[in-house]
Amino acid sequence: MTPSQLNMRKIKVAVVGATGVAGQQFLASLASHPFFEVVALAASARSAGKAYAEALTSDTGARQWFDAEPLAPAFARMKVQDAGRLDPSGFDLVFAAVESDAARELEPRFAQAVPVISTASAFRYEDDVPIFIPGVNMEHAGLIEVQRRNRGWRGFITPVPNCTTMGLAMTLKPLLAAFGVRQAIMTSMQACSGAGRTPGVMGLDILDNVIPYIPKEEEKVQRETQKILGQWVQNRLEPAAFPVSATCTRVPVLDGHTEAVYVSLDRPASVEEVKAVFRQFGADFGALGLPSNPVRLIEVTDDPFRPQPRRDRDNGNGMATTVGRVRLDPALANGIKYVLVSHNTRMGAAKGAILVAEYLVHQGLI
Ligand SMILES: NC(=O)c1ccc[n+]([C@@H]2O[C@H](COP(=O)([O-])OP(=O)(O)OC[C@H]3O[C@@H](n4cnc5c(N)ncnc54)[C@H](OP(=O)(O)O)[C@@H]3O)[C@@H](O)[C@H]2O)c1
C-alpha cells in the first residue's frame, strides 16, 4: 500500500529520543517509509543544537550509531532539538523513545496536539490508554476516543508494550482464541540492547554471566499481557483474568529476547493443533498490506535446536516471533510449552510502533 493508494500526503513525524537504541531503530526504519517523513529529531539538552551525527559522537570520537543499516545522510545533517522545547505545530505525529520519567513529562505535552506512539512505559497502565500489539488487539482502538474525551486532547498517547511482553502476548493470543488459557508461566533470557544505553548493561557484568533480575520487568510483563489480551466490551477494556507469572533474566546476547513459555489451556490440544493455530495467526491483519507487516506474525520451526536469537531474531525483518520446541507439558493441566525468540528493538520497540502507526493511518485515526 502506498500513500497515493491511500490518497494522502506523507505524514510529518518527529522522533523524540532519536539518539538512543530505540530512537536509532526508528530512524533506520523511517529512512524511506512510504507513509512517514521525518521532519524533526529531538533528544535531551545534552544533544540539543548539535547535528545528529555530532550528537552521536562520543568524547573519544566514536560514532555511536548501532544499527546494521547505515545512517541516512539526511538524518546525519539534521539538527537535534531539545525535546523539552519542541514545538508540535510542525509535525503530525510523534514517535517517542525516551525513558519513562522523561516520557511522563514530554508525551502529554505533545499529545495535546498530535498522536504520540511511544516505546516507554509511562502511560501503559492508565485505564484509557491502549497498548497495541499489531494483529493482536487492534479492537482496543476504541480507547483512543475515550482518552481524547477524558483528557481534552486533539492527539493521544499509545505505547507499545515492553519488549518482553511482545513475544509472550503475541503467542498467547492465538492460544487464548482457540483453546482458552488458564495460566501462563514464562522465563525470559533477554538481550543486552533491551537495557538501552543510559546506563545500559556493563560488559564486565554480563560477559560470562546471567543476571537473574531486571528491576520492574516481571510486573510489567504480567500486567501488560493481561491488559493486551483483555476484551473490549461496552467502551471498556476488561483485562484477561488468567494469571501470568514471569521470571526475567539478562543474558550476554546482543539483540533478540528468548522466552520459555508454559501454558495451561482450558481444553486439551495436541502439539499439531497448537502449531497450526500459531501458523494461521495474523492472516486477517496481513491482508491489510501494511508496509512493515511480516509475511507471518508467528513463524513456527520444527528444528529442535531453534529458535536461537542469533539465527532467528531477524525473521520477517525482525517483525516475526519465531516459535519452536512446541511440546505437551506434563506438570500443568492441558499443558503445552514452547520457546520463542522476538526482536526486542524491532517488533519489540521502534518497528512495532511504526506498524501500529501504519494501522492507525489505515483506520483514519492518524
Ligand atoms: N532498547 C530496547 O530494546 C527497548 C525496547 C522496548 C522499549 N524500550 C523503551 O524505549 C525507551 C528508550 O529506550 P532506549 O533503549 O532507546 O534508551 P537509550 O538508548 O538510553 O536512549 C534514551 C534516549 O532518550 C533521550 N533522553 C534522555 N533523557 C531525556 C530527556 N530528559 N528529554 C528528552 N530526551 C531524553 C536520550 O537523549 P540523549 O542522547 O541526548 O541523552 C536518548 O535519545 C525506554 O522507555 C525503554 O524502556 C526500549
CSV table of C-alpha atoms and ligand atoms in Angstrom, one decimal:
chain,number,residue,atom,x,y,z
A,1,MET,CA,0.0,0.0,0.0
A,2,THR,CA,1.3,3.5,-0.9
A,3,PRO,CA,0.3,7.0,0.2
A,4,SER,CA,-1.2,7.5,-3.3
A,5,GLN,CA,-3.4,4.5,-2.9
A,6,LEU,CA,-4.5,6.0,0.4
A,7,ASN,CA,-4.8,9.3,-1.4
A,8,MET,CA,-2.6,11.1,1.2
A,9,ARG,CA,0.5,13.2,1.5
A,10,LYS,CA,3.3,11.9,3.7
A,11,ILE,CA,2.7,12.3,7.4
A,12,LYS,CA,5.3,14.6,9.0
A,13,VAL,CA,6.8,12.9,12.1
A,14,ALA,CA,9.2,13.9,14.9
A,15,VAL,CA,11.4,11.2,16.6
A,16,VAL,CA,11.9,12.1,20.2
A,17,GLY,CA,14.8,10.2,21.9
A,18,ALA,CA,16.3,9.9,18.4
A,19,THR,CA,19.9,9.3,19.7
A,20,GLY,CA,19.1,6.2,21.8
A,21,VAL,CA,18.9,2.5,20.9
A,22,ALA,CA,15.1,2.6,20.1
A,23,GLY,CA,15.4,6.0,18.5
A,24,GLN,CA,18.1,4.9,16.1
A,25,GLN,CA,15.8,1.9,15.1
A,26,PHE,CA,13.1,4.4,14.4
A,27,LEU,CA,15.4,6.4,12.0
A,28,ALA,CA,16.7,3.2,10.3
A,29,SER,CA,13.1,2.1,9.7
A,30,LEU,CA,11.8,5.5,8.6
A,31,ALA,CA,14.5,6.5,6.1
A,32,SER,CA,12.4,5.7,3.1
A,33,HIS,CA,9.0,4.9,4.6
A,34,PRO,CA,6.0,5.2,2.2
A,35,PHE,CA,3.7,6.9,4.8
A,36,PHE,CA,6.0,8.9,7.0
A,37,GLU,CA,8.6,11.7,6.6
A,38,VAL,CA,10.9,12.6,9.5
A,39,VAL,CA,10.9,16.4,9.9
A,40,ALA,CA,12.3,16.8,13.4
A,41,LEU,CA,14.7,14.9,15.7
A,42,ALA,CA,14.8,15.6,19.5
A,43,ALA,CA,16.7,14.3,22.5
A,44,SER,CA,17.9,15.6,25.8
A,45,ALA,CA,19.5,19.0,26.3
A,46,ARG,CA,22.9,17.2,26.1
A,47,SER,CA,22.3,16.6,22.4
A,48,ALA,CA,20.3,19.7,21.5
A,49,GLY,CA,21.7,22.1,19.0
A,50,LYS,CA,24.1,19.6,17.5
A,51,ALA,CA,23.8,17.9,14.1
A,52,TYR,CA,22.5,14.4,14.6
A,53,ALA,CA,25.9,12.8,13.6
A,54,GLU,CA,27.7,15.0,16.1
A,55,ALA,CA,25.3,14.2,18.9
A,56,LEU,CA,26.1,10.5,18.3
A,57,THR,CA,29.8,11.1,18.6
A,58,SER,CA,31.3,10.5,22.0
A,59,ASP,CA,34.1,12.5,23.6
A,60,THR,CA,36.6,9.9,22.3
A,61,GLY,CA,35.4,10.4,18.7
A,62,ALA,CA,33.5,7.1,18.5
A,63,ARG,CA,30.3,7.4,16.2
A,64,GLN,CA,27.7,5.7,18.3
A,65,TRP,CA,25.3,4.6,15.5
A,66,PHE,CA,24.5,0.9,16.3
A,67,ASP,CA,22.1,-0.1,13.6
A,68,ALA,CA,23.2,-2.5,10.8
A,69,GLU,CA,21.7,-0.1,8.3
A,70,PRO,CA,23.9,2.9,7.6
A,71,LEU,CA,22.8,6.2,9.0
A,72,ALA,CA,21.0,8.1,6.2
A,73,PRO,CA,23.0,11.3,5.3
A,74,ALA,CA,19.8,13.4,5.5
A,75,PHE,CA,19.4,12.4,9.2
A,76,ALA,CA,23.1,12.8,9.9
A,77,ARG,CA,22.9,16.5,9.0
A,78,MET,CA,19.6,17.3,10.8
A,79,LYS,CA,19.8,19.4,13.9
A,80,VAL,CA,18.7,17.7,17.1
A,81,GLN,CA,16.3,19.8,19.1
A,82,ASP,CA,15.7,19.9,22.8
A,83,ALA,CA,12.6,17.6,23.4
A,84,GLY,CA,11.5,19.9,26.2
A,85,ARG,CA,11.2,22.8,23.8
A,86,LEU,CA,10.0,21.0,20.7
A,87,ASP,CA,7.0,22.8,19.1
A,88,PRO,CA,4.4,20.2,17.9
A,89,SER,CA,2.9,22.6,15.4
A,90,GLY,CA,5.5,21.5,12.8
A,91,PHE,CA,4.5,17.8,12.6
A,92,ASP,CA,1.5,15.4,12.6
A,93,LEU,CA,2.8,12.6,14.7
A,94,VAL,CA,5.5,11.8,17.4
A,95,PHE,CA,7.4,8.6,17.7
A,96,ALA,CA,8.8,8.8,21.3
A,97,ALA,CA,11.6,6.6,22.6
A,98,VAL,CA,12.7,8.1,25.9
A,99,GLU,CA,12.9,6.7,29.4
A,100,SER,CA,9.7,6.7,31.4
A,101,ASP,CA,10.4,9.7,33.6
A,102,ALA,CA,11.1,11.9,30.6
A,103,ALA,CA,8.1,10.4,28.8
A,104,ARG,CA,5.7,11.3,31.6
A,105,GLU,CA,6.7,15.0,31.2
A,106,LEU,CA,7.0,15.2,27.4
A,107,GLU,CA,4.3,12.9,26.0
A,108,PRO,CA,1.2,14.7,27.3
A,109,ARG,CA,2.5,18.0,26.0
A,110,PHE,CA,2.8,16.6,22.5
A,111,ALA,CA,-0.5,14.6,22.8
A,112,GLN,CA,-2.5,17.8,23.4
A,113,ALA,CA,-1.8,18.5,19.7
A,114,VAL,CA,-0.8,15.3,17.9
A,115,PRO,CA,-0.8,11.5,18.3
A,116,VAL,CA,2.2,10.0,20.2
A,117,ILE,CA,3.3,6.5,19.7
A,118,SER,CA,5.7,5.6,22.5
A,119,THR,CA,8.1,2.8,23.5
A,120,ALA,CA,8.1,4.0,27.1
A,121,SER,CA,6.1,2.5,30.0
A,122,ALA,CA,4.9,5.8,31.5
A,123,PHE,CA,1.3,5.6,30.4
A,124,ARG,CA,0.8,1.9,29.7
A,125,TYR,CA,-1.2,1.2,32.8
A,126,GLU,CA,-3.7,4.0,32.6
A,127,ASP,CA,-7.2,2.9,32.0
A,128,ASP,CA,-7.8,5.0,28.9
A,129,VAL,CA,-4.5,4.1,27.2
A,130,PRO,CA,-4.4,1.1,24.8
A,131,ILE,CA,-1.2,-0.9,24.5
A,132,PHE,CA,-1.3,-2.2,20.9
A,133,ILE,CA,0.4,-5.2,19.5
A,134,PRO,CA,-0.1,-5.4,15.7
A,135,GLY,CA,-2.6,-8.0,14.8
A,136,VAL,CA,-3.4,-8.9,18.4
A,137,ASN,CA,-5.7,-6.3,19.9
A,138,MET,CA,-6.4,-3.6,17.4
A,139,GLU,CA,-10.0,-3.6,18.5
A,140,HIS,CA,-8.8,-1.7,21.6
A,141,ALA,CA,-8.5,1.4,19.3
A,142,GLY,CA,-11.9,2.4,20.7
A,143,LEU,CA,-9.9,3.6,23.8
A,144,ILE,CA,-8.4,6.4,21.7
A,145,GLU,CA,-11.7,8.3,21.5
A,146,VAL,CA,-12.2,7.7,25.3
A,147,GLN,CA,-8.8,9.0,26.0
A,148,ARG,CA,-9.3,12.1,23.9
A,149,ARG,CA,-12.6,12.8,25.6
A,150,ASN,CA,-11.2,12.2,29.1
A,151,ARG,CA,-8.2,14.4,28.6
A,152,GLY,CA,-9.4,17.0,26.1
A,153,TRP,CA,-6.5,16.3,23.8
A,154,ARG,CA,-6.5,16.5,20.0
A,155,GLY,CA,-3.9,13.8,19.9
A,156,PHE,CA,-3.5,10.8,22.1
A,157,ILE,CA,-0.8,8.5,23.6
A,158,THR,CA,-0.5,4.9,22.7
A,159,PRO,CA,2.5,3.0,23.9
A,160,VAL,CA,3.8,-0.3,22.6
A,161,PRO,CA,4.4,-3.0,25.2
A,162,ASN,CA,7.6,-3.8,27.0
A,163,CYS,CA,9.8,-5.8,24.6
A,164,THR,CA,9.4,-8.9,26.6
A,165,THR,CA,5.6,-8.8,26.7
A,166,MET,CA,5.6,-8.6,22.9
A,167,GLY,CA,6.5,-12.2,22.1
A,168,LEU,CA,4.6,-13.6,25.0
A,169,ALA,CA,1.3,-11.8,24.3
A,170,MET,CA,1.7,-12.4,20.5
A,171,THR,CA,1.9,-16.2,21.1
A,172,LEU,CA,-0.7,-16.4,23.8
A,173,LYS,CA,-3.4,-14.6,21.7
A,174,PRO,CA,-4.0,-17.5,19.2
A,175,LEU,CA,-3.9,-20.0,22.1
A,176,LEU,CA,-6.5,-17.9,24.0
A,177,ALA,CA,-8.7,-17.6,21.0
A,178,ALA,CA,-8.5,-21.3,20.0
A,179,PHE,CA,-8.3,-23.2,23.3
A,180,GLY,CA,-8.7,-20.7,26.2
A,181,VAL,CA,-5.9,-20.0,28.7
A,182,ARG,CA,-5.9,-20.8,32.5
A,183,GLN,CA,-2.4,-19.7,33.3
A,184,ALA,CA,0.8,-18.7,31.7
A,185,ILE,CA,4.4,-19.0,33.1
A,186,MET,CA,7.4,-17.5,31.3
A,187,THR,CA,11.1,-17.3,31.9
A,188,SER,CA,13.0,-14.8,29.6
A,189,MET,CA,16.6,-14.7,28.5
A,190,GLN,CA,16.8,-11.0,27.5
A,191,ALA,CA,19.3,-9.4,25.2
A,192,CYS,CA,21.6,-6.6,26.4
A,193,SER,CA,20.2,-4.0,23.9
A,194,GLY,CA,16.9,-4.2,25.8
A,195,ALA,CA,18.5,-2.2,28.6
A,196,GLY,CA,19.3,0.8,26.3
A,197,ARG,CA,22.5,2.8,26.6
A,198,THR,CA,21.7,5.0,29.6
A,199,PRO,CA,23.2,3.4,31.6
A,200,GLY,CA,22.8,0.1,29.8
A,201,VAL,CA,24.5,-3.1,30.7
A,202,MET,CA,28.1,-3.1,31.7
A,203,GLY,CA,30.2,-5.6,29.7
A,204,LEU,CA,32.1,-6.7,32.8
A,205,ASP,CA,28.8,-7.6,34.5
A,206,ILE,CA,27.2,-9.6,31.6
A,207,LEU,CA,30.1,-11.4,29.9
A,208,ASP,CA,30.4,-15.0,31.1
A,209,ASN,CA,27.2,-14.5,33.2
A,210,VAL,CA,23.4,-14.4,33.6
A,211,ILE,CA,21.8,-11.7,35.6
A,212,PRO,CA,18.7,-13.1,37.3
A,213,TYR,CA,16.8,-9.9,37.9
A,214,ILE,CA,15.7,-6.9,35.8
A,215,PRO,CA,14.0,-4.3,38.0
A,216,LYS,CA,10.3,-3.8,37.4
A,217,GLU,CA,10.3,-6.1,34.3
A,218,GLU,CA,8.3,-9.0,35.7
A,219,GLU,CA,5.5,-6.9,36.9
A,220,LYS,CA,5.3,-5.1,33.6
A,221,VAL,CA,5.1,-8.3,31.6
A,222,GLN,CA,2.4,-9.8,33.9
A,223,ARG,CA,0.2,-6.7,33.9
A,224,GLU,CA,0.7,-5.7,30.2
A,225,THR,CA,-0.1,-9.3,29.0
A,226,GLN,CA,-3.4,-9.3,30.8
A,227,LYS,CA,-4.3,-5.8,29.5
A,228,ILE,CA,-3.4,-6.6,25.9
A,229,LEU,CA,-5.3,-9.9,25.9
A,230,GLY,CA,-8.3,-8.2,27.6
A,231,GLN,CA,-11.7,-7.8,26.0
A,232,TRP,CA,-13.1,-4.6,24.6
A,233,VAL,CA,-16.7,-4.6,25.9
A,234,GLN,CA,-19.1,-1.6,26.1
A,235,ASN,CA,-16.4,1.0,25.7
A,236,ARG,CA,-14.3,-0.6,28.5
A,237,LEU,CA,-11.3,-2.8,28.5
A,238,GLU,CA,-11.6,-5.8,30.7
A,239,PRO,CA,-8.1,-7.3,31.4
A,240,ALA,CA,-7.8,-11.0,30.8
A,241,ALA,CA,-8.4,-12.9,34.1
A,242,PHE,CA,-5.8,-15.7,33.8
A,243,PRO,CA,-2.6,-15.3,35.9
A,244,VAL,CA,0.7,-14.6,34.2
A,245,SER,CA,3.9,-15.4,36.1
A,246,ALA,CA,7.3,-14.2,34.7
A,247,THR,CA,10.9,-14.6,35.6
A,248,CYS,CA,13.1,-12.1,33.6
A,249,THR,CA,16.8,-12.6,33.2
A,250,ARG,CA,19.5,-10.8,31.2
A,251,VAL,CA,22.0,-12.9,29.1
A,252,PRO,CA,25.0,-12.0,27.0
A,253,VAL,CA,23.1,-11.7,23.7
A,254,LEU,CA,23.2,-8.5,21.7
A,255,ASP,CA,19.6,-8.5,20.2
A,256,GLY,CA,16.6,-10.8,20.5
A,257,HIS,CA,14.8,-11.9,23.6
A,258,THR,CA,14.3,-15.7,24.1
A,259,GLU,CA,11.4,-16.9,26.3
A,260,ALA,CA,10.5,-20.3,27.6
A,261,VAL,CA,6.7,-20.4,27.9
A,262,TYR,CA,4.4,-22.8,29.8
A,263,VAL,CA,0.7,-22.6,29.3
A,264,SER,CA,-2.2,-24.4,30.9
A,265,LEU,CA,-5.1,-24.4,28.4
A,266,ASP,CA,-8.8,-24.5,29.1
A,267,ARG,CA,-9.2,-27.6,26.9
A,268,PRO,CA,-6.6,-30.1,25.7
A,269,ALA,CA,-4.8,-29.5,22.4
A,270,SER,CA,-2.3,-31.6,20.6
A,271,VAL,CA,1.1,-30.2,19.5
A,272,GLU,CA,0.0,-30.2,15.9
A,273,GLU,CA,-3.2,-28.3,16.7
A,274,VAL,CA,-1.1,-25.7,18.6
A,275,LYS,CA,1.4,-25.3,15.8
A,276,ALA,CA,-1.5,-25.0,13.3
A,277,VAL,CA,-3.1,-22.1,15.2
A,278,PHE,CA,0.3,-20.4,15.5
A,279,ARG,CA,0.9,-20.7,11.8
A,280,GLN,CA,-2.6,-19.4,10.9
A,281,PHE,CA,-2.4,-16.4,13.2
A,282,GLY,CA,-2.4,-12.9,11.7
A,283,ALA,CA,-3.8,-13.7,8.2
A,284,ASP,CA,-6.5,-11.0,8.5
A,285,PHE,CA,-4.1,-8.4,9.7
A,286,GLY,CA,-1.6,-9.4,7.0
A,287,ALA,CA,-4.4,-8.9,4.4
A,288,LEU,CA,-4.3,-5.1,5.1
A,289,GLY,CA,-1.0,-5.0,3.3
A,290,LEU,CA,0.7,-2.6,5.7
A,291,PRO,CA,4.3,-1.9,4.7
A,292,SER,CA,6.1,-3.1,7.9
A,293,ASN,CA,4.0,-6.3,8.5
A,294,PRO,CA,5.9,-9.5,8.1
A,295,VAL,CA,4.6,-12.3,5.9
A,296,ARG,CA,3.8,-14.2,9.1
A,297,LEU,CA,3.5,-12.7,12.6
A,298,ILE,CA,4.4,-16.1,14.1
A,299,GLU,CA,7.0,-18.4,12.4
A,300,VAL,CA,7.0,-22.0,13.6
A,301,THR,CA,10.1,-24.1,13.4
A,302,ASP,CA,10.2,-27.9,13.8
A,303,ASP,CA,14.0,-27.9,14.3
A,304,PRO,CA,14.6,-28.9,18.0
A,305,PHE,CA,17.6,-26.6,18.1
A,306,ARG,CA,15.7,-23.5,17.2
A,307,PRO,CA,14.7,-20.7,17.8
A,308,GLN,CA,18.0,-19.1,18.6
A,309,PRO,CA,18.4,-15.3,19.0
A,310,ARG,CA,21.4,-15.1,16.6
A,311,ARG,CA,19.7,-17.1,13.9
A,312,ASP,CA,16.0,-16.2,14.3
A,313,ARG,CA,15.7,-12.6,15.6
A,314,ASP,CA,15.8,-11.2,12.0
A,315,ASN,CA,13.0,-13.4,10.7
A,316,GLY,CA,10.4,-11.3,8.9
A,317,ASN,CA,12.9,-8.4,9.1
A,318,GLY,CA,12.8,-8.5,12.9
A,319,MET,CA,9.0,-8.4,12.9
A,320,ALA,CA,8.1,-12.1,13.3
A,321,THR,CA,8.0,-14.0,16.6
A,322,THR,CA,9.7,-17.4,16.0
A,323,VAL,CA,8.3,-20.3,18.0
A,324,GLY,CA,9.9,-23.8,18.4
A,325,ARG,CA,10.1,-26.7,20.7
A,326,VAL,CA,6.3,-27.0,21.0
A,327,ARG,CA,5.6,-29.8,23.4
A,328,LEU,CA,3.0,-31.1,25.8
A,329,ASP,CA,3.7,-30.2,29.4
A,330,PRO,CA,3.1,-32.9,32.0
A,331,ALA,CA,3.1,-30.6,35.0
A,332,LEU,CA,0.2,-28.4,34.0
A,333,ALA,CA,-3.5,-29.2,33.3
A,334,ASN,CA,-3.8,-29.3,29.5
A,335,GLY,CA,-0.2,-28.1,29.5
A,336,ILE,CA,1.8,-27.1,26.5
A,337,LYS,CA,5.2,-25.4,26.4
A,338,TYR,CA,7.4,-23.7,23.8
A,339,VAL,CA,10.4,-21.5,23.2
A,340,LEU,CA,10.1,-18.2,21.4
A,341,VAL,CA,12.5,-15.5,20.0
A,342,SER,CA,11.4,-12.0,19.3
A,343,HIS,CA,13.5,-9.0,18.2
A,344,ASN,CA,13.4,-6.5,21.1
A,345,THR,CA,14.4,-3.3,19.3
A,346,ARG,CA,12.5,-4.1,16.0
A,347,MET,CA,9.0,-5.6,16.7
A,348,GLY,CA,9.6,-5.1,20.4
A,349,ALA,CA,10.1,-1.3,20.1
A,350,ALA,CA,10.5,1.0,17.1
A,351,LYS,CA,9.4,-1.1,14.1
A,352,GLY,CA,6.4,-2.4,16.1
A,353,ALA,CA,5.5,1.2,16.9
A,354,ILE,CA,5.7,2.1,13.2
A,355,LEU,CA,3.5,-0.9,12.3
A,356,VAL,CA,0.9,0.3,14.9
A,357,ALA,CA,1.1,3.8,13.3
A,358,GLU,CA,0.6,2.3,9.8
A,359,TYR,CA,-2.5,0.6,11.1
A,360,LEU,CA,-3.9,3.7,12.7
A,361,VAL,CA,-3.3,5.6,9.5
A,362,HIS,CA,-5.1,2.9,7.6
A,363,GLN,CA,-8.0,3.3,10.1
A,364,GLY,CA,-8.1,7.0,9.7
A,365,LEU,CA,-7.1,7.6,13.3
A,366,ILE,CA,-3.9,9.5,12.4
B,1,LIG,N1,16.1,-0.9,23.9
B,1,LIG,C1,15.0,-1.6,23.7
B,1,LIG,O1,15.1,-2.8,23.2
B,1,LIG,C2,13.7,-1.2,24.1
B,1,LIG,C3,12.6,-2.0,23.8
B,1,LIG,C4,11.3,-1.5,24.1
B,1,LIG,C5,11.1,-0.4,24.7
B,1,LIG,N2,12.2,0.4,25.1
B,1,LIG,C6,11.9,1.7,25.7
B,1,LIG,O2,12.2,2.8,24.9
B,1,LIG,C7,12.7,3.9,25.6
B,1,LIG,C8,14.1,4.3,25.2
B,1,LIG,O3,14.9,3.2,25.4
B,1,LIG,P1,16.4,3.1,24.7
B,1,LIG,O4,16.8,1.7,25.0
B,1,LIG,O5,16.4,3.6,23.4
B,1,LIG,O6,17.2,4.1,25.7
B,1,LIG,P2,18.5,4.9,25.5
B,1,LIG,O7,19.4,4.1,24.5
B,1,LIG,O8,19.1,5.1,26.8
B,1,LIG,O9,18.1,6.3,24.8
B,1,LIG,C9,17.4,7.3,25.6
B,1,LIG,C10,17.0,8.4,24.7
B,1,LIG,O10,16.3,9.4,25.4
B,1,LIG,C11,16.9,10.7,25.4
B,1,LIG,N3,16.6,11.4,26.6
B,1,LIG,C12,17.1,11.1,27.9
B,1,LIG,N4,16.6,12.0,28.8
B,1,LIG,C13,15.8,12.8,28.1
B,1,LIG,C14,15.1,13.9,28.5
B,1,LIG,N5,15.0,14.4,29.7
B,1,LIG,N6,14.4,14.6,27.5
B,1,LIG,C15,14.4,14.2,26.2
B,1,LIG,N7,15.2,13.1,25.8
B,1,LIG,C16,15.8,12.4,26.7
B,1,LIG,C17,18.4,10.4,25.1
B,1,LIG,O11,18.9,11.5,24.6
B,1,LIG,P3,20.5,11.9,24.8
B,1,LIG,O12,21.3,11.0,23.8
B,1,LIG,O13,20.5,13.4,24.4
B,1,LIG,O14,20.8,11.7,26.2
B,1,LIG,C18,18.2,9.2,24.1
B,1,LIG,O15,17.9,9.7,22.8
B,1,LIG,C19,12.6,3.5,27.1
B,1,LIG,O16,11.4,3.9,27.7
B,1,LIG,C20,12.7,1.9,27.0
B,1,LIG,O17,12.1,1.3,28.1
B,1,LIG,C21,13.4,0.1,24.7
